[in-house]
XYZ file of N, CA, C and O in Angstrom:
804
model
N 0.610 -1.123 0.018
C 0.348 0.267 0.046
C 0.591 1.507 0.138
O 0.915 2.092 -0.552
N 2.218 1.105 0.531
C 2.682 2.440 0.978
C 3.049 2.332 -0.217
O 3.346 3.903 -1.320
N 3.784 1.961 -1.209
C 4.517 1.974 -2.579
C 3.585 2.251 -3.422
O 3.447 3.072 -4.297
N 2.086 1.939 -3.273
C 0.918 1.981 -4.146
C 1.154 3.642 -4.190
O 0.754 4.420 -4.946
N 0.737 3.999 -3.006
C 0.469 4.999 -2.606
C 1.326 6.811 -2.860
O 1.354 7.098 -3.845
N 2.590 5.624 -3.177
C 4.058 6.483 -3.664
C 4.067 6.924 -5.305
O 4.423 7.895 -5.676
N 3.847 5.606 -5.736
C 4.325 5.717 -6.959
C 2.708 5.791 -7.643
O 2.942 5.875 -9.144
N 1.813 5.020 -7.434
C 0.528 5.181 -8.272
C -0.612 5.216 -7.957
O -1.773 4.526 -7.151
N -0.694 6.502 -7.089
C -1.336 7.048 -6.077
C -3.250 6.936 -6.585
O -4.065 7.263 -5.929
N -3.480 7.247 -7.833
C -4.704 6.961 -8.464
C -5.170 5.652 -9.171
O -5.848 5.481 -10.026
N -4.508 4.722 -7.895
C -4.902 3.378 -8.898
C -6.447 3.170 -8.165
O -6.434 3.467 -6.757
N -6.959 2.884 -8.946
C -8.794 2.628 -8.505
C -9.110 1.537 -7.107
O -8.360 0.914 -7.651
N -9.566 2.672 -6.534
C -9.943 1.954 -5.345
C -8.907 1.655 -4.081
O -9.142 1.378 -3.216
N -7.711 2.649 -3.745
C -6.602 2.366 -3.554
C -7.095 2.638 -1.917
O -6.719 1.850 -0.645
N -7.943 3.815 -1.980
C -8.089 4.536 -0.535
C -9.082 3.396 -0.401
O -8.717 3.798 1.661
N -9.783 2.937 -0.367
C -10.886 2.084 0.029
C -10.143 0.869 0.682
O -10.806 0.098 1.439
N -9.291 0.318 0.045
C -8.596 -0.975 0.295
C -7.510 -0.379 1.473
O -7.661 -1.091 2.688
N -7.082 0.428 1.603
C -6.259 0.903 2.466
C -7.281 1.008 4.078
O -6.346 0.366 5.144
N -8.398 1.841 3.453
C -8.766 2.062 5.224
C -9.551 0.579 5.517
O -9.584 0.743 6.837
N -9.771 -0.146 4.602
C -10.548 -2.055 4.617
C -9.328 -2.473 5.313
O -9.579 -2.904 6.780
N -8.276 -2.394 4.934
C -7.042 -2.980 5.713
C -7.084 -2.598 7.234
O -6.528 -3.492 7.934
N -6.909 -1.405 7.110
C -6.827 -0.546 8.550
C -7.689 -0.844 9.669
O -7.424 -1.390 10.777
N -8.940 -1.157 9.291
C -9.927 -1.596 9.841
C -9.597 -2.812 10.619
O -9.765 -3.239 11.720
N -9.596 -3.611 9.460
C -9.325 -5.400 10.013
C -8.207 -5.697 10.994
O -8.514 -6.237 11.354
N -7.209 -4.843 10.391
C -5.810 -4.792 11.330
C -6.314 -4.268 13.042
O -5.841 -4.973 13.879
N -6.985 -3.481 13.505
C -7.533 -2.362 14.187
C -8.353 -3.854 14.894
O -8.472 -4.019 16.569
N -8.871 -4.800 14.290
C -9.579 -5.267 14.640
C -9.318 -7.128 15.454
O -9.375 -7.270 16.448
N -8.274 -7.181 14.503
C -7.192 -8.355 14.842
C -6.409 -7.969 16.011
O -6.373 -8.764 16.847
N -6.381 -6.982 16.393
C -4.937 -6.642 17.369
C -6.077 -6.193 18.626
O -5.683 -7.048 19.965
N -7.510 -5.809 18.365
C -8.218 -6.099 19.623
C -8.691 -7.379 20.194
O -8.581 -7.545 20.965
N -8.309 -8.122 19.136
C -8.944 -9.738 19.578
C -7.927 -10.307 20.229
O -8.251 -10.995 21.075
N -6.951 -9.442 19.865
C -5.398 -10.446 20.682
C -4.963 -9.740 21.950
O -4.345 -9.536 22.484
N -6.262 -8.667 22.331
C -6.343 -7.979 23.820
C -5.001 -6.780 22.925
O -4.502 -6.651 24.380
N -4.405 -6.298 22.301
C -3.592 -5.475 22.375
C -4.033 -3.988 22.532
O -4.060 -3.784 20.880
N -4.876 -3.637 22.813
C -5.859 -2.594 22.788
C -4.777 -1.241 22.579
O -5.752 -0.136 21.406
N -3.863 -0.940 22.851
C -3.031 0.197 22.718
C -2.640 0.551 21.103
O -2.642 1.434 20.560
N -2.302 -0.785 20.527
C -1.841 -0.450 18.996
C -3.241 -0.308 18.364
O -3.161 0.022 17.270
N -4.010 -1.222 18.802
C -5.392 -1.439 17.740
C -5.999 0.175 17.985
O -6.370 0.604 17.054
N -5.920 1.124 19.139
C -5.947 2.436 19.097
C -5.101 3.115 18.466
O -5.905 3.800 18.008
N -3.920 2.731 17.843
C -3.112 3.666 17.668
C -3.765 3.246 15.847
O -3.204 4.184 14.950
N -4.115 1.811 15.728
C -4.228 2.056 14.060
C -5.603 2.615 13.619
O -5.979 3.043 12.903
N -6.531 2.616 14.193
C -7.958 3.585 14.833
C -7.598 5.046 14.231
O -8.007 5.368 13.380
N -6.246 5.592 14.846
C -5.926 6.665 14.699
C -5.662 7.163 13.433
O -5.742 8.435 12.966
N -4.763 6.046 13.249
C -4.598 6.450 11.222
C -5.875 6.272 10.642
O -5.661 6.918 9.610
N -6.512 5.631 10.693
C -7.911 5.702 10.216
C -8.537 6.581 9.913
O -9.056 7.306 9.449
N -8.479 7.450 11.269
C -9.602 8.595 11.403
C -8.924 9.761 10.577
O -9.704 10.803 10.026
N -7.669 9.840 11.137
C -6.269 10.681 9.560
C -7.258 10.338 8.808
O -6.936 11.820 7.822
N -7.199 9.589 8.076
C -7.511 9.212 6.563
C -9.358 9.509 6.613
O -9.390 10.335 5.492
N -9.865 8.872 7.266
C -11.357 9.106 7.461
C -11.779 9.176 8.139
O -11.966 8.238 8.858
N -12.549 10.215 8.633
C -13.288 10.834 10.296
C -14.293 10.011 10.166
O -14.826 9.822 10.921
N -15.065 9.939 8.665
C -16.394 9.650 8.963
C -16.307 8.130 8.051
O -17.498 7.720 7.692
N -15.252 7.323 8.987
C -15.623 6.174 8.523
C -16.625 5.091 8.937
O -16.440 5.486 10.290
N -17.358 4.368 8.265
C -18.159 3.625 8.780
C -17.757 3.081 10.187
O -16.720 2.477 10.035
N -18.094 2.920 11.070
C -18.428 2.445 12.261
C -17.160 2.694 13.085
O -16.523 1.950 14.564
N -16.245 3.624 12.733
C -15.219 4.153 13.382
C -15.207 4.356 14.398
O -14.732 4.124 15.869
N -16.361 5.559 15.157
C -16.777 6.241 16.204
C -17.265 5.147 17.475
O -16.251 5.263 18.456
N -17.832 3.645 16.874
C -17.923 2.763 18.176
C -16.968 1.987 18.102
O -16.892 2.011 19.539
N -16.025 1.874 17.373
C -14.939 1.047 17.410
C -13.834 1.817 18.342
O -13.160 1.502 19.399
N -13.271 3.190 18.328
C -12.752 3.851 18.814
C -13.215 3.933 20.349
O -12.551 4.035 21.521
N -14.813 4.248 20.836
C -15.717 4.403 21.872
C -14.850 2.727 22.639
O -14.714 2.900 23.701
N -15.000 1.699 22.073
C -14.819 0.416 22.669
C -13.090 0.338 23.234
O -13.391 -0.257 24.050
N -12.468 0.548 22.037
C -11.038 0.069 22.409
C -10.260 1.281 23.551
O -9.523 1.048 24.374
N -10.426 2.422 23.622
C -10.710 3.513 24.479
C -10.871 3.186 25.545
O -10.384 2.859 26.537
N -12.379 2.711 25.823
C -13.030 1.871 27.183
C -12.269 0.652 27.947
O -11.988 1.483 28.941
N -11.493 0.010 26.862
C -10.999 -0.942 27.772
C -9.541 -0.826 27.981
O -9.075 -1.013 29.093
N -9.026 0.792 27.182
C -7.831 0.638 28.172
C -7.746 1.423 29.462
O -7.169 1.590 30.213
N -8.766 2.140 29.221
C -9.420 3.442 30.550
C -9.911 2.045 31.900
O -9.073 2.623 32.858
N -10.088 1.567 31.694
C -10.822 0.501 32.406
C -9.938 -0.188 33.102
O -9.887 -0.507 34.175
N -8.635 -0.855 32.439
C -7.189 -1.489 32.690
C -6.708 -0.511 33.541
O -6.064 -0.553 34.275
N -6.269 0.637 33.133
C -5.318 1.472 33.637
C -5.938 2.033 35.230
O -5.529 1.882 35.990
N -7.282 1.712 35.255
C -8.492 2.237 36.443
C -8.164 1.033 37.386
O -8.036 1.301 38.739
N -8.316 -0.284 36.433
C -7.926 -1.834 37.416
C -6.313 -1.221 38.207
O -6.819 -2.114 39.386
N -5.590 -0.815 37.425
C -4.541 -1.063 38.088
C -3.916 0.173 39.294
O -2.759 0.423 39.732
N -5.121 1.122 39.153
C -5.102 2.290 39.981
C -4.321 3.204 39.657
O -4.144 4.391 40.149
N -3.708 3.498 38.284
C -3.288 4.283 37.502
C -3.841 5.469 36.891
O -4.202 5.178 36.016
N -4.744 6.312 37.915
C -5.419 7.046 37.296
C -5.153 8.102 36.013
O -5.712 8.948 35.189
N -3.726 8.990 36.452
C -2.827 9.272 35.382
C -3.115 8.836 33.821
O -3.332 9.623 33.306
N -2.369 7.451 33.804
C -2.616 7.105 32.303
C -3.857 6.816 32.314
O -4.064 6.879 30.759
N -4.793 6.741 32.814
C -6.408 6.720 32.412
C -6.400 7.747 31.888
O -7.591 7.983 30.881
N -6.095 9.214 32.601
C -6.718 10.798 32.181
C -6.004 11.115 30.772
O -6.447 11.302 29.828
N -4.435 10.367 30.641
C -4.023 10.379 29.514
C -4.603 9.987 28.100
O -4.718 10.574 27.046
N -5.323 8.598 28.424
C -6.018 8.314 26.790
C -7.450 8.961 27.310
O -7.717 9.159 25.957
N -7.647 9.748 27.680
C -8.983 10.259 28.172
C -8.646 12.001 26.915
O -8.990 12.196 26.202
N -7.440 12.467 27.462
C -6.700 13.663 26.862
C -7.017 13.036 25.297
O -6.603 13.859 24.077
N -6.106 12.089 24.992
C -5.814 11.557 23.691
C -7.211 11.399 22.634
O -6.972 11.508 21.634
N -7.798 11.475 23.346
C -9.492 11.131 22.497
C -9.674 12.526 22.282
O -10.363 12.876 21.362
N -9.377 13.226 23.364
C -9.912 14.805 23.409
C -8.664 15.248 22.042
O -9.686 16.329 21.131
N -7.888 15.247 21.671
C -7.034 15.385 21.092
C -6.890 15.232 19.879
O -6.685 15.467 18.512
N -7.035 13.693 19.624
C -7.193 12.826 17.959
C -8.416 12.602 17.734
O -8.805 12.484 16.748
N -9.421 12.491 18.639
C -10.671 11.905 17.779
C -11.970 12.886 18.309
O -12.764 12.538 18.509
N -11.622 14.056 18.555
C -12.042 15.161 18.749
C -14.070 15.022 18.332
O -14.355 15.061 18.880
N -13.703 14.719 16.890
C -15.223 14.544 16.009
C -15.910 13.655 16.325
O -17.170 13.760 15.921
N -15.483 12.412 16.574
C -16.399 11.543 16.540
C -15.974 10.651 18.177
O -16.962 10.215 18.851
N -15.626 11.699 19.344
C -15.451 10.629 20.848
C -15.865 11.933 21.505
O -15.546 11.376 23.112
N -16.882 12.810 21.111
C -17.475 13.808 22.303
C -18.423 12.825 23.551
O -17.840 13.244 24.324
N -19.041 11.786 22.910
C -20.262 11.221 24.074
C -19.484 10.579 24.743
O -19.451 10.802 25.585
N -18.199 10.002 24.286
C -17.659 8.896 24.986
C -16.908 9.474 26.041
O -16.653 9.644 27.056
N -16.134 11.086 25.551
C -15.398 12.086 26.491
C -16.374 12.340 27.821
O -16.080 12.188 28.939
N -17.860 12.942 26.882
C -18.255 13.493 28.444
C -18.566 12.174 29.355
O -18.797 12.236 30.642
N -18.661 11.167 28.718
C -19.045 10.037 29.845
C -18.079 9.775 30.445
O -18.181 9.365 31.565
N -16.867 9.736 30.670
C -15.773 9.282 31.115
C -15.760 10.521 31.951
O -15.138 10.192 33.248
N -15.704 11.861 31.838
C -15.285 12.737 32.185
C -16.262 12.878 33.471
O -15.703 12.806 34.998
N -17.791 12.272 33.393
C -18.811 12.402 33.873
C -18.153 11.023 35.333
O -18.449 11.201 36.437
N -17.596 10.250 34.785
C -17.695 8.961 35.322
C -15.915 9.444 36.704
O -16.136 9.085 37.678
N -15.443 9.997 36.106
C -14.356 10.403 37.134
C -14.655 11.308 38.258
O -14.229 11.443 39.133
N -15.602 12.306 37.580
C -15.897 13.172 38.151
C -17.010 12.414 39.677
O -16.710 13.002 40.911
N -17.098 11.338 39.627
C -18.260 11.155 40.202
C -17.322 10.159 41.373
O -18.039 10.376 42.450
N -16.542 9.804 40.781
C -15.264 8.769 41.700
C -14.446 9.809 42.714
O -14.407 9.541 43.615
N -14.547 10.844 41.770
C -13.378 12.208 43.086
C -14.419 12.617 43.783
O -14.146 12.802 45.372
N -15.608 12.665 43.394
C -16.633 13.478 44.564
C -16.821 12.448 45.889
O -17.494 12.620 46.872
N -17.265 11.072 45.287
C -17.305 9.207 46.572
C -15.912 9.726 47.424
O -16.501 9.920 48.167
N -14.548 9.851 46.712
C -13.732 10.178 47.347
C -14.049 11.366 48.525
O -13.544 11.384 49.741
N -14.149 12.438 47.978
C -14.165 13.912 48.667
C -15.394 13.357 50.107
O -14.935 14.301 50.876
N -16.306 12.644 49.786
C -17.334 12.582 50.628
C -16.883 12.004 51.861
O -17.202 12.352 53.029
N -15.967 10.769 51.713
C -15.434 10.147 52.682
C -14.582 10.537 52.954
O -13.990 10.513 54.282
N -13.813 11.637 52.314
C -12.606 12.422 53.219
C -13.248 13.489 54.000
O -12.609 14.209 55.019
N -14.200 14.093 53.731
C -15.278 15.082 54.639
C -15.523 13.983 55.747
O -15.321 14.670 57.133
N -15.923 13.254 55.567
C -16.677 12.024 56.985
C -15.431 11.651 57.729
O -15.715 12.077 58.705
N -14.092 11.925 57.211
C -13.086 10.951 58.156
C -12.705 12.060 58.404
O -12.535 12.412 60.078
N -12.450 13.695 58.425
C -12.043 14.401 58.764
C -13.266 15.069 60.081
O -12.719 15.409 60.900
N -14.505 15.093 59.969
C -15.437 15.702 60.868
C -14.894 14.597 61.968
O -15.566 14.676 63.511
N -14.668 13.062 61.843
C -14.318 11.727 62.738
C -13.182 12.597 63.625
O -12.233 11.433 64.024
N -12.017 13.439 62.945
C -10.927 13.464 63.012
C -9.883 12.765 62.830
O -8.618 12.439 63.279
N -10.030 11.701 62.057
C -8.897 10.563 61.456
C -8.256 11.631 60.254
O -8.594 11.543 59.054
N -7.208 12.162 61.015
C -6.914 13.373 60.030
C -5.775 12.516 58.732
O -6.289 12.778 57.385
N -5.213 11.699 59.174
C -4.250 10.403 58.317
C -5.494 10.211 56.682
O -4.889 10.198 55.842
N -6.592 9.275 57.386
C -7.221 9.167 56.761
C -7.885 9.743 55.653
O -7.985 9.808 54.203
N -8.067 11.094 55.915
C -9.046 11.953 55.567
C -8.029 12.547 54.431
O -8.413 12.832 53.608
N -6.466 12.537 54.718
C -5.744 13.087 53.787
C -5.675 12.322 52.831
O -5.382 12.950 51.220
N -5.868 10.983 53.180
C -5.730 10.358 51.819
C -6.391 10.546 50.942
O -6.388 10.378 50.049
N -7.546 10.228 51.456
C -8.965 10.136 50.818
C -9.069 11.175 49.458
O -9.244 11.289 48.500
N -8.749 12.647 50.261
C -8.314 14.026 49.263
C -7.396 13.765 48.624
O -7.362 14.292 47.192
N -6.471 12.976 49.007
C -5.422 13.132 47.633
C -5.927 11.976 46.607
O -5.550 12.372 45.410
N -6.584 11.130 47.044
C -6.677 10.199 45.786
C -7.999 11.013 44.795
O -8.160 10.572 43.970
N -8.835 11.749 45.628
C -9.778 12.730 45.060
C -9.054 13.478 44.266
O -9.243 13.241 42.584
N -8.115 14.196 44.546
C -7.280 14.585 43.272
C -6.462 14.453 42.164
O -6.460 14.709 41.335
N -6.136 12.726 43.171
C -5.268 12.204 42.031
C -6.145 11.328 40.953
O -6.446 11.794 39.406
N -7.642 11.144 41.119
C -8.355 10.653 39.833
C -9.065 11.573 39.196
O -9.092 11.453 37.645
N -9.292 13.081 39.811
C -9.685 14.084 38.498
C -9.271 15.342 39.472
O -9.997 16.222 39.944
N -7.779 15.814 39.136
C -7.484 17.101 39.420
C -7.936 18.373 39.230
O -8.042 19.440 40.190
N -8.990 18.101 38.011
C -10.091 19.609 38.611
C -11.610 19.403 39.621
O -12.303 20.261 39.515
N -11.659 18.311 40.356
C -12.428 18.483 41.098
C -12.427 19.209 41.981
O -11.548 19.820 42.557
N -13.370 19.903 42.415
C -13.697 20.883 43.537
C -13.591 20.173 45.014
O -14.012 19.186 45.022
N -12.909 20.879 45.523
C -12.685 20.415 47.090
C -11.189 20.075 47.594
O -10.758 20.085 48.846
N -10.536 18.851 46.845
C -9.234 18.233 47.639
C -8.400 19.242 48.294
O -7.754 19.445 49.581
N -8.304 20.523 47.372
C -7.352 21.742 47.891
C -7.456 21.997 49.263
O -6.723 22.729 49.935
N -8.650 22.429 49.561
C -9.050 22.968 50.575
C -9.018 22.261 51.694
O -8.675 22.653 52.541
N -9.640 20.885 51.332
C -9.746 20.244 52.409
C -8.402 19.840 53.016
O -8.217 19.811 54.411
N -7.044 19.679 52.020
C -6.382 19.523 52.615
C -5.452 20.523 53.333
O -5.117 20.398 54.027
N -5.880 21.597 53.103
C -5.138 22.906 53.704
C -5.814 22.733 55.369
O -5.274 23.271 56.317
N -7.355 22.500 54.829
C -8.248 22.299 56.427
C -7.150 21.227 57.139
O -7.306 21.597 58.463
N -6.851 20.302 56.663
C -6.450 19.186 56.914
C -4.900 19.453 57.853
O -4.722 19.559 59.006
N -4.208 20.192 57.040
C -2.762 20.714 57.104
C -3.087 21.573 58.635
O -1.988 21.402 59.690
N -3.950 22.134 58.876
C -4.302 23.203 59.989
C -4.262 22.802 60.757
O -4.106 23.158 62.480
N -4.981 21.765 60.969
C -5.763 20.750 62.312
C -4.541 19.366 62.743
O -4.808 19.309 64.251
N -3.930 19.362 61.924
C -3.165 17.740 61.913
C -2.049 18.414 61.433
O -1.423 17.517 60.423
N -1.023 19.164 61.518
C 0.607 19.856 60.801
C 1.542 18.457 60.624
O 1.122 17.641 61.718
N 2.246 18.079 59.517
C 3.046 17.166 59.522
C 3.766 17.900 58.988
O 4.070 18.717 57.873
N 5.035 17.081 59.345
C 6.108 17.318 58.201
C 7.372 16.018 57.418
O 6.724 14.974 58.139
N 7.030 16.169 56.612
C 7.388 15.462 55.202
C 9.082 15.337 55.524
O 9.769 16.204 55.248
N 10.084 14.192 55.849
C 11.599 14.368 55.166
C 11.510 13.305 54.548
O 10.899 11.709 54.675
N 12.117 14.115 53.571
C 13.034 12.995 52.330
C 14.094 12.059 52.928
O 15.158 13.311 53.494
N 14.321 10.787 52.599
C 16.057 10.048 53.189
C 16.746 9.719 51.790
O 15.777 9.369 51.005
N 17.644 9.340 51.723
C 18.560 8.846 50.488
C 18.007 7.410 50.959
O 19.428 6.843 49.419
N 18.260 6.525 51.813
C 18.218 5.027 52.093
C 17.416 4.796 52.706
O 16.796 5.330 53.791
N 16.532 3.413 52.306
C 15.397 3.336 52.790
C 15.767 2.725 54.159
O 16.652 2.576 54.764
N 14.713 2.342 54.935
C 14.697 1.869 56.192
C 14.992 0.173 56.619
O 14.405 -0.526 55.383
N 15.959 0.127 57.126
C 16.202 -1.280 57.232
C 15.071 -2.554 57.751
O 14.113 -1.962 58.141
N 14.426 -3.236 56.985
C 13.573 -4.360 57.473
C 13.470 -4.370 58.992
O 12.585 -4.978 59.977
N 14.995 -4.657 59.400
C 14.858 -4.915 60.984
C 16.125 -3.770 61.649
O 17.455 -4.359 61.780
N 15.625 -2.851 61.956
C 16.537 -1.872 62.236
C 17.294 -2.078 63.283
O 16.866 -2.571 64.169
N 18.268 -2.170 63.392
C 19.210 -2.418 64.763
C 20.490 -1.570 64.260
O 20.996 -0.744 63.516
N 21.123 -1.132 65.551
C 22.358 -0.077 65.555
C 23.681 -0.492 64.732
O 24.098 -1.500 65.148
N 23.909 -0.117 63.737
C 25.012 -0.382 63.168
C 25.433 0.791 62.540
O 25.073 2.025 62.150
N 26.541 0.611 62.080
C 27.241 2.336 61.475
C 27.934 2.376 60.115
O 28.415 3.505 60.015
N 27.738 1.486 59.613
C 27.859 1.229 57.966
C 27.150 1.898 56.838
O 27.048 2.417 56.126
N 26.139 2.287 57.478
C 25.130 3.623 56.600
C 24.231 4.707 57.622
O 24.162 4.231 58.552
N 24.051 5.334 56.536
C 23.086 6.414 57.757
C 21.524 5.875 58.473
O 21.607 6.237 59.025
N 21.023 5.217 57.214
C 19.953 4.435 57.458
C 19.352 4.017 59.280
O 18.946 3.610 59.657
N 20.891 2.575 59.364
C 21.106 1.859 60.245
C 21.328 2.737 61.392
O 20.770 2.719 62.467
N 22.000 4.154 61.107
C 22.117 4.874 62.335
C 20.421 5.725 62.964
O 20.336 6.331 63.919
N 20.322 5.969 61.368
C 18.812 6.788 61.764
C 17.625 6.137 62.541
O 17.021 6.645 63.322
N 17.137 5.188 62.045
C 16.071 3.687 62.455
C 15.772 4.230 63.862
O 14.971 4.604 64.823
N 16.745 3.378 64.078
C 16.824 2.779 65.993
C 16.396 3.928 66.690
O 15.748 3.498 67.517
N 16.776 5.317 66.311
C 16.369 6.740 66.843
C 14.731 6.568 67.591
O 14.463 6.910 68.696
N 14.374 6.394 66.242
C 12.863 6.481 65.662
C 12.008 5.064 66.795
O 10.924 5.417 67.541
N 12.270 3.853 65.820
C 11.811 2.661 66.573
C 12.266 2.254 67.990
O 11.562 1.388 68.799
N 13.122 2.342 68.243
C 13.809 1.386 69.888
C 14.645 2.397 70.035
O 16.204 2.262 70.199
N 14.704 3.755 70.635
C 15.430 4.491 71.396
C 16.278 3.797 72.694
O 15.581 3.384 73.030
N 17.477 4.422 72.560
C 18.102 4.069 74.049
C 18.561 4.912 75.111
O 17.459 6.183 74.963
N 18.824 4.884 76.068
C 18.447 5.141 77.445
C 19.400 6.419 76.914
O 19.486 7.645 77.601
N 20.717 6.597 76.324
C 21.541 7.688 75.862
C 21.822 7.696 74.453
O 22.379 6.480 74.085
N 21.923 8.540 73.840
C 22.720 8.468 73.052
C 24.134 9.335 72.554
O 24.219 10.248 73.291
N 25.055 8.932 71.797
C 26.064 9.417 71.636
C 25.578 10.251 70.519
O 25.846 10.094 69.366
N 25.753 12.080 70.683
C 25.333 12.721 69.876
C 26.947 13.029 68.914
O 26.609 13.586 67.972
N 27.789 13.410 69.775
C 28.896 13.905 69.623
C 30.509 14.049 70.230
O 30.049 13.569 71.648
N 31.544 14.226 69.961
C 32.467 14.511 71.151
C 32.596 16.216 71.332
O 32.648 16.923 70.517
N 32.712 16.398 72.680
C 33.242 17.703 73.217
C 34.047 17.978 72.800
O 35.397 17.255 71.869
N 34.642 19.253 73.149
C 35.876 19.446 72.695
C 37.193 18.904 73.793
O 38.599 19.103 73.923
N 36.872 18.499 74.830
C 37.218 17.607 75.678
C 37.418 16.400 75.417
O 38.234 15.317 75.980
N 36.383 15.804 74.259
C 37.244 14.499 74.094
C 35.687 13.739 74.210
O 34.874 14.005 74.763
């Protein structure tokens, strides 16, 4: 097909056959559960003929499979990336699917926010913070997570500390790395600790 397009573009029925090939290729990839490649092929078909028969339904089905798989993995950012792809690449035929998925994301974020507010009212600040952050992860445009997180921070201030080495699974006092020195002070404090040497030794 590529050679025909390059050397014999006036071949009768060439465009129709290429579109038919792309549709069959996308269907074969879908049956093999290779949804990402199937959607990519449908994107090529859309670029060639946005009004191709059955294309809108195929895009809706394949993109839905990809989004559902990302949601099952808990990867909301990747699921939103697929939604953004629909908006940018299939804007003429995927408007209904886009609205449907946006509504589902918003509803999921609203449920998380309702849970977060209940936890906050019970003064379970850590769990409320997690729920509010999940809501923001699911749908960054959701109303409320930022404000609630600020309220939680006022009621239950926290300090986050970053370290370069992970905590040992069985913390013991060792001198060979900083995490082994750091962790026992938190989980197994001694009666006295040596912090350093004075000028006298």
